[in-house]
Coordinates of C-alpha atoms and ligand atoms in Angstrom, one line a residue:
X1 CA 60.4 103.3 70.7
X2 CA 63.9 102.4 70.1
X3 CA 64.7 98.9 68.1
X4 CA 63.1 95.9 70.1
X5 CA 65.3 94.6 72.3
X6 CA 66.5 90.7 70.7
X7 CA 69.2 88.4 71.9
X8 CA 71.6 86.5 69.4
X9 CA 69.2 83.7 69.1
X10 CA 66.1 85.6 67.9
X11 CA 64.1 86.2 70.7
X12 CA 62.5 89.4 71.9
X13 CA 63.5 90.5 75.2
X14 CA 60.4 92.2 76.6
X15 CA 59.9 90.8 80.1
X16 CA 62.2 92.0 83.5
X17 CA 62.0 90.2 86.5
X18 CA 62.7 92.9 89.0
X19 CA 64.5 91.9 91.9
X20 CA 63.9 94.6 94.9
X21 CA 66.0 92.9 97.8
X22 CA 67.9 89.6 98.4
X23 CA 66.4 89.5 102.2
X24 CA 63.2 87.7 103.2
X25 CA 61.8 86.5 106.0
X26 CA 61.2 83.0 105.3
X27 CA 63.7 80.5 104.8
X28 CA 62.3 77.9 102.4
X29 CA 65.2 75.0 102.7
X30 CA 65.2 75.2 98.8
X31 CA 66.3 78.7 98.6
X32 CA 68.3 80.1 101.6
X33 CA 70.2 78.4 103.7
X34 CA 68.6 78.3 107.7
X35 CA 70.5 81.1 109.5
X36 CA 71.8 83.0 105.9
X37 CA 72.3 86.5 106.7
X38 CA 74.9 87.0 104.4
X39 CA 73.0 89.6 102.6
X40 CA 74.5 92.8 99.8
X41 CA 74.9 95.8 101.7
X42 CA 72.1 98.5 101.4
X43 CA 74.9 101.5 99.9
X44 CA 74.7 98.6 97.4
X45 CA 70.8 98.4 96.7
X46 CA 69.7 100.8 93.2
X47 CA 67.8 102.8 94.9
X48 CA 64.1 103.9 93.9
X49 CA 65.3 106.5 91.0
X50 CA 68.2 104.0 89.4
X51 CA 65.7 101.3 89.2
X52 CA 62.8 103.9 87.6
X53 CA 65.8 105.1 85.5
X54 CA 66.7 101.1 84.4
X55 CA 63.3 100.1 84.2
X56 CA 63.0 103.1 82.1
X57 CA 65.4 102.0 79.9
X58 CA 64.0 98.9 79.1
X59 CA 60.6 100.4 78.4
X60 CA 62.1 102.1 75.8
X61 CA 63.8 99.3 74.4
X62 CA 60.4 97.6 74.5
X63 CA 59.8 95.6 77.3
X64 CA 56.0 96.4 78.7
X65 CA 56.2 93.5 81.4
X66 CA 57.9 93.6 84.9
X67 CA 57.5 91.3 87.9
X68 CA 58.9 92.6 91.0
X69 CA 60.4 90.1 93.0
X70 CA 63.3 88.9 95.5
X71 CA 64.2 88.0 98.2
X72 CA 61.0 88.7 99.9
X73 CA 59.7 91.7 97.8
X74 CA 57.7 93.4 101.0
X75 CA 60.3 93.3 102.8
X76 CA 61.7 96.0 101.0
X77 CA 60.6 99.9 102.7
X78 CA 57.6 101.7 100.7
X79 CA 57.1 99.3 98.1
X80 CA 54.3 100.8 96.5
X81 CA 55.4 104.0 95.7
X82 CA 57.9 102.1 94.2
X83 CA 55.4 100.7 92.3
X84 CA 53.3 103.5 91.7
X85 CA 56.1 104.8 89.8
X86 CA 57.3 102.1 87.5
X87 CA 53.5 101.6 86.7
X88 CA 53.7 105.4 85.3
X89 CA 56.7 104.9 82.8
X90 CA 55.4 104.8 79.7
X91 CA 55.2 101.7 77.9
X92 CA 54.8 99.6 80.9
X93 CA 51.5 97.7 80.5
X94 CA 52.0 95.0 82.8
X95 CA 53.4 95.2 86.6
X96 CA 53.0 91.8 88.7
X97 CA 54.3 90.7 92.0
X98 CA 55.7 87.5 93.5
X99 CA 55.7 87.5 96.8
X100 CA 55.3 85.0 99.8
X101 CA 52.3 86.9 101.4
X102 CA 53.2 86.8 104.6
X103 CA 52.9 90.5 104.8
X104 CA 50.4 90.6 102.2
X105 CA 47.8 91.3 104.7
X106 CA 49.1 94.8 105.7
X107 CA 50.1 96.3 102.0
X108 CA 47.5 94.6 99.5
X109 CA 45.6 97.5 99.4
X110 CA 48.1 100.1 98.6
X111 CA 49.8 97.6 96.0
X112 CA 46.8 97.6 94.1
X113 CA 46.3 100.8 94.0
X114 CA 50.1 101.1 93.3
X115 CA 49.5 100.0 89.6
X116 CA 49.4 95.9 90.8
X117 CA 47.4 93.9 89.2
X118 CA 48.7 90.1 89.0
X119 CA 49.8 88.5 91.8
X120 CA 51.9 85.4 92.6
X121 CA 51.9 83.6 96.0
X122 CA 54.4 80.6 97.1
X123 CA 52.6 78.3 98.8
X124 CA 53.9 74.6 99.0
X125 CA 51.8 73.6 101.9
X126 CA 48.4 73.8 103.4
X127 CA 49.6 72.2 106.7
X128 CA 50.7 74.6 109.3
X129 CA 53.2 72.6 110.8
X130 CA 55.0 70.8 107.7
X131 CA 54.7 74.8 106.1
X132 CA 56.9 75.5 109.4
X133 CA 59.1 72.4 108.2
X134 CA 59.7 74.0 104.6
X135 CA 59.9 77.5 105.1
X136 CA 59.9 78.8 109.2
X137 CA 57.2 80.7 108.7
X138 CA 54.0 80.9 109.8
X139 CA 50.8 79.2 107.4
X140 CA 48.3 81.6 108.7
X141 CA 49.5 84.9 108.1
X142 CA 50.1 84.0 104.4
X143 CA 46.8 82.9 103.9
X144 CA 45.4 86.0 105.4
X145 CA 47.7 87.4 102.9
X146 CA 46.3 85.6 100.2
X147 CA 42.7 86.6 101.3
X148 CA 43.6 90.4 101.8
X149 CA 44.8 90.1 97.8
X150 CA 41.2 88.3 97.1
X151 CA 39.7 91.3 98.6
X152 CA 41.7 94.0 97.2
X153 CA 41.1 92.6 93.5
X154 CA 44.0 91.2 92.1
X155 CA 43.6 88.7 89.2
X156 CA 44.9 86.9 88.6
X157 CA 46.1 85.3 91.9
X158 CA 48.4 82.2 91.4
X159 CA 49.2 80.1 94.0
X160 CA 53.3 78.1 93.4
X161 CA 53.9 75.2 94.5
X162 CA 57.4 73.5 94.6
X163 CA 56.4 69.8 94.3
X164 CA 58.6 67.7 96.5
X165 CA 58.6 64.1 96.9
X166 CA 58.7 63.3 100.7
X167 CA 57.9 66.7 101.7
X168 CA 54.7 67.6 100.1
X169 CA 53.7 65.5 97.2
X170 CA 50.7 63.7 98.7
X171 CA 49.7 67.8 98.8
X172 CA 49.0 68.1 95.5
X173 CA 44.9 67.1 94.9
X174 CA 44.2 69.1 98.4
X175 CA 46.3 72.1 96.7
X176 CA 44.1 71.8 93.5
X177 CA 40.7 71.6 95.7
X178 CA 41.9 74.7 98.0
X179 CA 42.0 76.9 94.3
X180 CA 38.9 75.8 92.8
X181 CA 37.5 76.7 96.2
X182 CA 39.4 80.4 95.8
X183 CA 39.4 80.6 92.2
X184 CA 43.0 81.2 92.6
X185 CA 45.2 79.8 89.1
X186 CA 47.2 76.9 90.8
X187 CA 51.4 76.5 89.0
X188 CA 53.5 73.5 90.3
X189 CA 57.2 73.8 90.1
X190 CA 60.1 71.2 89.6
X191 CA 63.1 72.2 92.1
X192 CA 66.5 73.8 90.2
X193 CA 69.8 73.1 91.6
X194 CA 70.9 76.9 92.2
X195 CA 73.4 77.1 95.1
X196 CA 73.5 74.6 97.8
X197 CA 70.2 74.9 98.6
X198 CA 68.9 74.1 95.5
X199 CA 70.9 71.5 95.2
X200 CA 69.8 70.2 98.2
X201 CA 66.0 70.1 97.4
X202 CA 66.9 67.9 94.2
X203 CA 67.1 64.8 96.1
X204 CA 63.2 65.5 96.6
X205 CA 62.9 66.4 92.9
X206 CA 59.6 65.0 91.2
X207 CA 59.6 65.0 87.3
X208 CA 55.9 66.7 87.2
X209 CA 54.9 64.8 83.7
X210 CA 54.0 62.2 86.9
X211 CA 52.0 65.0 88.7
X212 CA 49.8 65.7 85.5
X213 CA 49.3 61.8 84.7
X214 CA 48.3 61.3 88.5
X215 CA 45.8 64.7 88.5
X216 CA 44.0 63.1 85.2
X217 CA 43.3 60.1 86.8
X218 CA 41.0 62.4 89.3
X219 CA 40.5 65.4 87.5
X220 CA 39.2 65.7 83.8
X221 CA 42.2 68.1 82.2
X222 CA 41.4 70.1 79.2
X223 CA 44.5 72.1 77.3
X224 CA 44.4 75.1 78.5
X225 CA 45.7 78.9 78.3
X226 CA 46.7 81.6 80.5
X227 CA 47.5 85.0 79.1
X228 CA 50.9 85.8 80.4
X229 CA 51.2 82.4 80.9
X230 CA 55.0 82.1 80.4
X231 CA 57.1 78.8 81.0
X232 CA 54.0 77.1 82.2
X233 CA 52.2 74.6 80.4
X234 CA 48.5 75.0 81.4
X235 CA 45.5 72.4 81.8
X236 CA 41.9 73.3 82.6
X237 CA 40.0 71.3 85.1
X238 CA 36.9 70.3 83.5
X239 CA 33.8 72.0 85.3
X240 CA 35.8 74.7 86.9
X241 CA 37.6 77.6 86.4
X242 CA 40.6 76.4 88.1
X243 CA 43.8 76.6 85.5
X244 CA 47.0 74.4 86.5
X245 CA 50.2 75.1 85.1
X246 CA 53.4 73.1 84.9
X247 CA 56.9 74.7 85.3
X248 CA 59.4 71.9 84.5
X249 CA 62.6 73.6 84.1
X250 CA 64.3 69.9 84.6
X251 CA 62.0 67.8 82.5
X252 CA 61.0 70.2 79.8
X253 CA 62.8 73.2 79.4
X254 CA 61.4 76.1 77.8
X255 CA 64.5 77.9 77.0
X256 CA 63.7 78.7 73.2
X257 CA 60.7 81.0 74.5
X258 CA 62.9 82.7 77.0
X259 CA 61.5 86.1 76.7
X260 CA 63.2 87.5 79.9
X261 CA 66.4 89.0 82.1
X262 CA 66.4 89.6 85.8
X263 CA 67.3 92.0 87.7
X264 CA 69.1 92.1 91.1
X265 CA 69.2 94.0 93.8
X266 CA 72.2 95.4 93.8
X267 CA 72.4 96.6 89.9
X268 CA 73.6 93.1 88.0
X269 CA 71.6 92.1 84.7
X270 CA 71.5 88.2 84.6
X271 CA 71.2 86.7 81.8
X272 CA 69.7 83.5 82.6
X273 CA 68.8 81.9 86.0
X274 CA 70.7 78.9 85.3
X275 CA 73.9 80.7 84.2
X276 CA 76.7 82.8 85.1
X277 CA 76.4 85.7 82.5
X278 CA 75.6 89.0 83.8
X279 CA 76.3 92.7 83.3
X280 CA 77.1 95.1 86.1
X281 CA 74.9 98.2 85.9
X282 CA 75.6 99.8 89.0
X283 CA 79.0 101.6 88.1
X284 CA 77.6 102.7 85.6
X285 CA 74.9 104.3 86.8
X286 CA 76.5 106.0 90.0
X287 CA 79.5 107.2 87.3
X288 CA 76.5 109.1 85.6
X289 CA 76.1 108.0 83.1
X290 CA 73.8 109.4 80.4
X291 CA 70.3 107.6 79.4
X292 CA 72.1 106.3 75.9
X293 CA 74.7 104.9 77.0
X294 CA 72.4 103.1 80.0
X295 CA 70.7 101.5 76.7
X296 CA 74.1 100.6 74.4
X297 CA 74.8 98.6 78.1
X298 CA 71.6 96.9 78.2
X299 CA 71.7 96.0 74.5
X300 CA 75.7 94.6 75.1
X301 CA 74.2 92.6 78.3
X302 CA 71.7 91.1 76.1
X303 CA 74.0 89.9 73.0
X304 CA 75.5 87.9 76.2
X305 CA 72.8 86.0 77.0
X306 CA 73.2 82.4 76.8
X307 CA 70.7 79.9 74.8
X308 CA 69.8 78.1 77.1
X309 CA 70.8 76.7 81.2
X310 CA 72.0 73.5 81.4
X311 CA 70.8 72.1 84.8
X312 CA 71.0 68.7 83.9
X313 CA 74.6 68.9 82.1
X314 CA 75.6 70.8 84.8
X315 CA 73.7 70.7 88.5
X316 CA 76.6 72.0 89.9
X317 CA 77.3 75.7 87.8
X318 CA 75.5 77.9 89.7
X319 CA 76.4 79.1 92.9
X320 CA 73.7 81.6 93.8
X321 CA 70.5 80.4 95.2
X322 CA 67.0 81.9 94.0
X323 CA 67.0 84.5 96.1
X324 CA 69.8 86.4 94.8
X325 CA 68.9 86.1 91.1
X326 CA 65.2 87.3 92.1
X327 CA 63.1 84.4 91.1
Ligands
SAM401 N1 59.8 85.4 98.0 C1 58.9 85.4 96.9 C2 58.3 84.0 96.8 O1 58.6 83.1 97.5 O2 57.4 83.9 96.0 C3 59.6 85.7 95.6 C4 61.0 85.2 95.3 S1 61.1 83.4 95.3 C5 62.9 83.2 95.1 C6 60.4 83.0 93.7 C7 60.1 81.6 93.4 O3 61.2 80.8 93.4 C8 59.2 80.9 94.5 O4 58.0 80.4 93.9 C9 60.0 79.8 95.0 O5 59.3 78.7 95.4 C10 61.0 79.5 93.8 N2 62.2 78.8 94.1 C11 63.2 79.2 95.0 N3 64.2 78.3 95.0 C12 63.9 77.4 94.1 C13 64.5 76.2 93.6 N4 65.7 75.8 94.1 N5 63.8 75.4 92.7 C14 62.6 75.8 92.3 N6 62.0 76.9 92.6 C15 62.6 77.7 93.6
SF4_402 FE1 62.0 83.7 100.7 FE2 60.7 83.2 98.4 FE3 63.2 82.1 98.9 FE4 61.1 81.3 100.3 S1 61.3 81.1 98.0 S2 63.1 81.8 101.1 S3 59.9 83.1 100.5 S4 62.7 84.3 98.6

């Protein structure tokens, strides 16, 4: 392996968030705007061998974790072999999905045997007709998806919730009983400002130190860990094997542990959800470039990335939503 990949502030880079597509077919209010079709143009999607080939990269410059995400990741054609082939490169030990299951029904079979193993589901209601509300969709077919993934064997699942005051707050103990009943890992997630839609959702922003205080009053929480566990902070619930995390981007940020860069559809490294720095990959790669200079790129990109977002200095900064990062 080539020198481990580290950014100007000491920490190893060794996690990509993999962004497949900027489509989906939901429209959660917090990420795309109702109606959005605004989306890049497929000429200007890597295709499967540019993304093996930058994945690749990054494997040898020592990352062993990638997420594949979006957009809606299934909505993207033949996603498993896809799959199948970044979970061959070598030095990849870890391949997870986020994904909001409504089409996890049909594919959670091949996904798993597509070299998936951990699998994370947005779910921020159990409600049919306020999940409608949130996200146009339909409730059911996501939790067929969710039991499909039960069935085909991925663990673990996590279920994330975006905690919202007014919209689905009240949800949180029923959320907590619906995963010890699955033995699904349960995350809850403070809205970001990115783009207008995020920006939005932050009038329903619930600081989630409130969350955890109310859940203890019910619940007995022991600390907890999660391997992989990330940004969250996790509790155990005394007397089951239900794990809750807390993603609180807002209240707590985690930035000094930021192990990660994200991918995008279209080719550009970002360097940080909550800022603008970024490094075009695309050109590059359809100029031909040759596998060393694909890595002296990536290693530039990272020496840009930023210390830390500043969503509470500045709630305003980023224009994209979620869905074109790849969350
Ligand atoms: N479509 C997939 C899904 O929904 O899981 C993957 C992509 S989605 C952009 C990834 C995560 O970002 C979801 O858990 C979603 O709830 C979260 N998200 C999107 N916009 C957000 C915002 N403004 N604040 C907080 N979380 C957000
Ligand atoms: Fe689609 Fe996920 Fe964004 Fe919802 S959060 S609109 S499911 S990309």
């Amino acid at each position: 392996m080539n020198q481990q990949l580290t950014d100007r502030f000491g920490r190893a880079i060794e996690y990509v968030r993999l962004s497949v597509t900027d489509r989906c077919d939901l429209r959660c209010f917090y990420c795309m705007p109702k109606g959005y079709s605004d989306f890049e143009a497929p000429d200007h999607w890597l295709t499967f061998d540019e993304i093996e080939r930058v994945i690749g990269a990054f494997a040898r410059l020592g990352t062993r974790r990638v997420r594949v995400t979006g957009g809606e990741p299934l909505v993207r054609k033949d996603l498993p072999q896809l799959t199948a082939r970044l979970a061959a490169l070598p030095g990849i030990k870890d391949l997870s999905l986020s994904t909001n299951a409504t089409r996890l029904a049909k594919h959670a079979v091949d996904l798993h045997a597509a070299g998936i193993r951990r699998i994370n589901v947005s779910l921020d209601s159990l409600d049919a007709a306020r999940f409608k509300d949130i996200t146009q969709g339909k409730l059911d077919k996501v939790l067929a998806g969710l039991m499909a993934a039960k069935a085909a064997g991925f663990s673990p699942i996590k279920i994330n919730m975006v905690v919202m005051k007014g919209i689905n707050e009240d949800e949180v103990e029923a959320m907590v009983d619906f995963c010890i009943e699955h033995g699904f890992t349960l995350r809850f997630i403070e809205t970001m400002p990115m783009g207008n839609t995020g920006r939005n959702a932050t009038d329903h922003y619930v600081d989630l130190q409130t969350v955890k205080a109310r859940l203890a009053k019910r619940y007995e929480l022991l600390p907890g860990v999660m391997p992989g566990g990330g940004p969250a902070r996790y509790v155990r619930v005394a007397g089951t094997d239900l794990r809750i995390g807390f993603i609180t981007p807002i209240s707590q940020h985690f930035c000094e542990t930021c192990n990660r860069v994200r991918l995008s559809v279209d080719g550009t490294l970002y360097m940080c959800l909550g800022q603008e720095h970024k490094l075009e990959l695309r050109p590059l790669l359809r100029a031909g470039c040759t596998d060393a200079e694909l890595e002296t790129a990536i290693r530039t990109a990272i020496d840009l990335k930023p210390e830390r977002h500043e969503f509470r200095e500045k709630p305003d900064q980023v224009v994209r939503f979620m869905s074109m990062t790849g969350g």
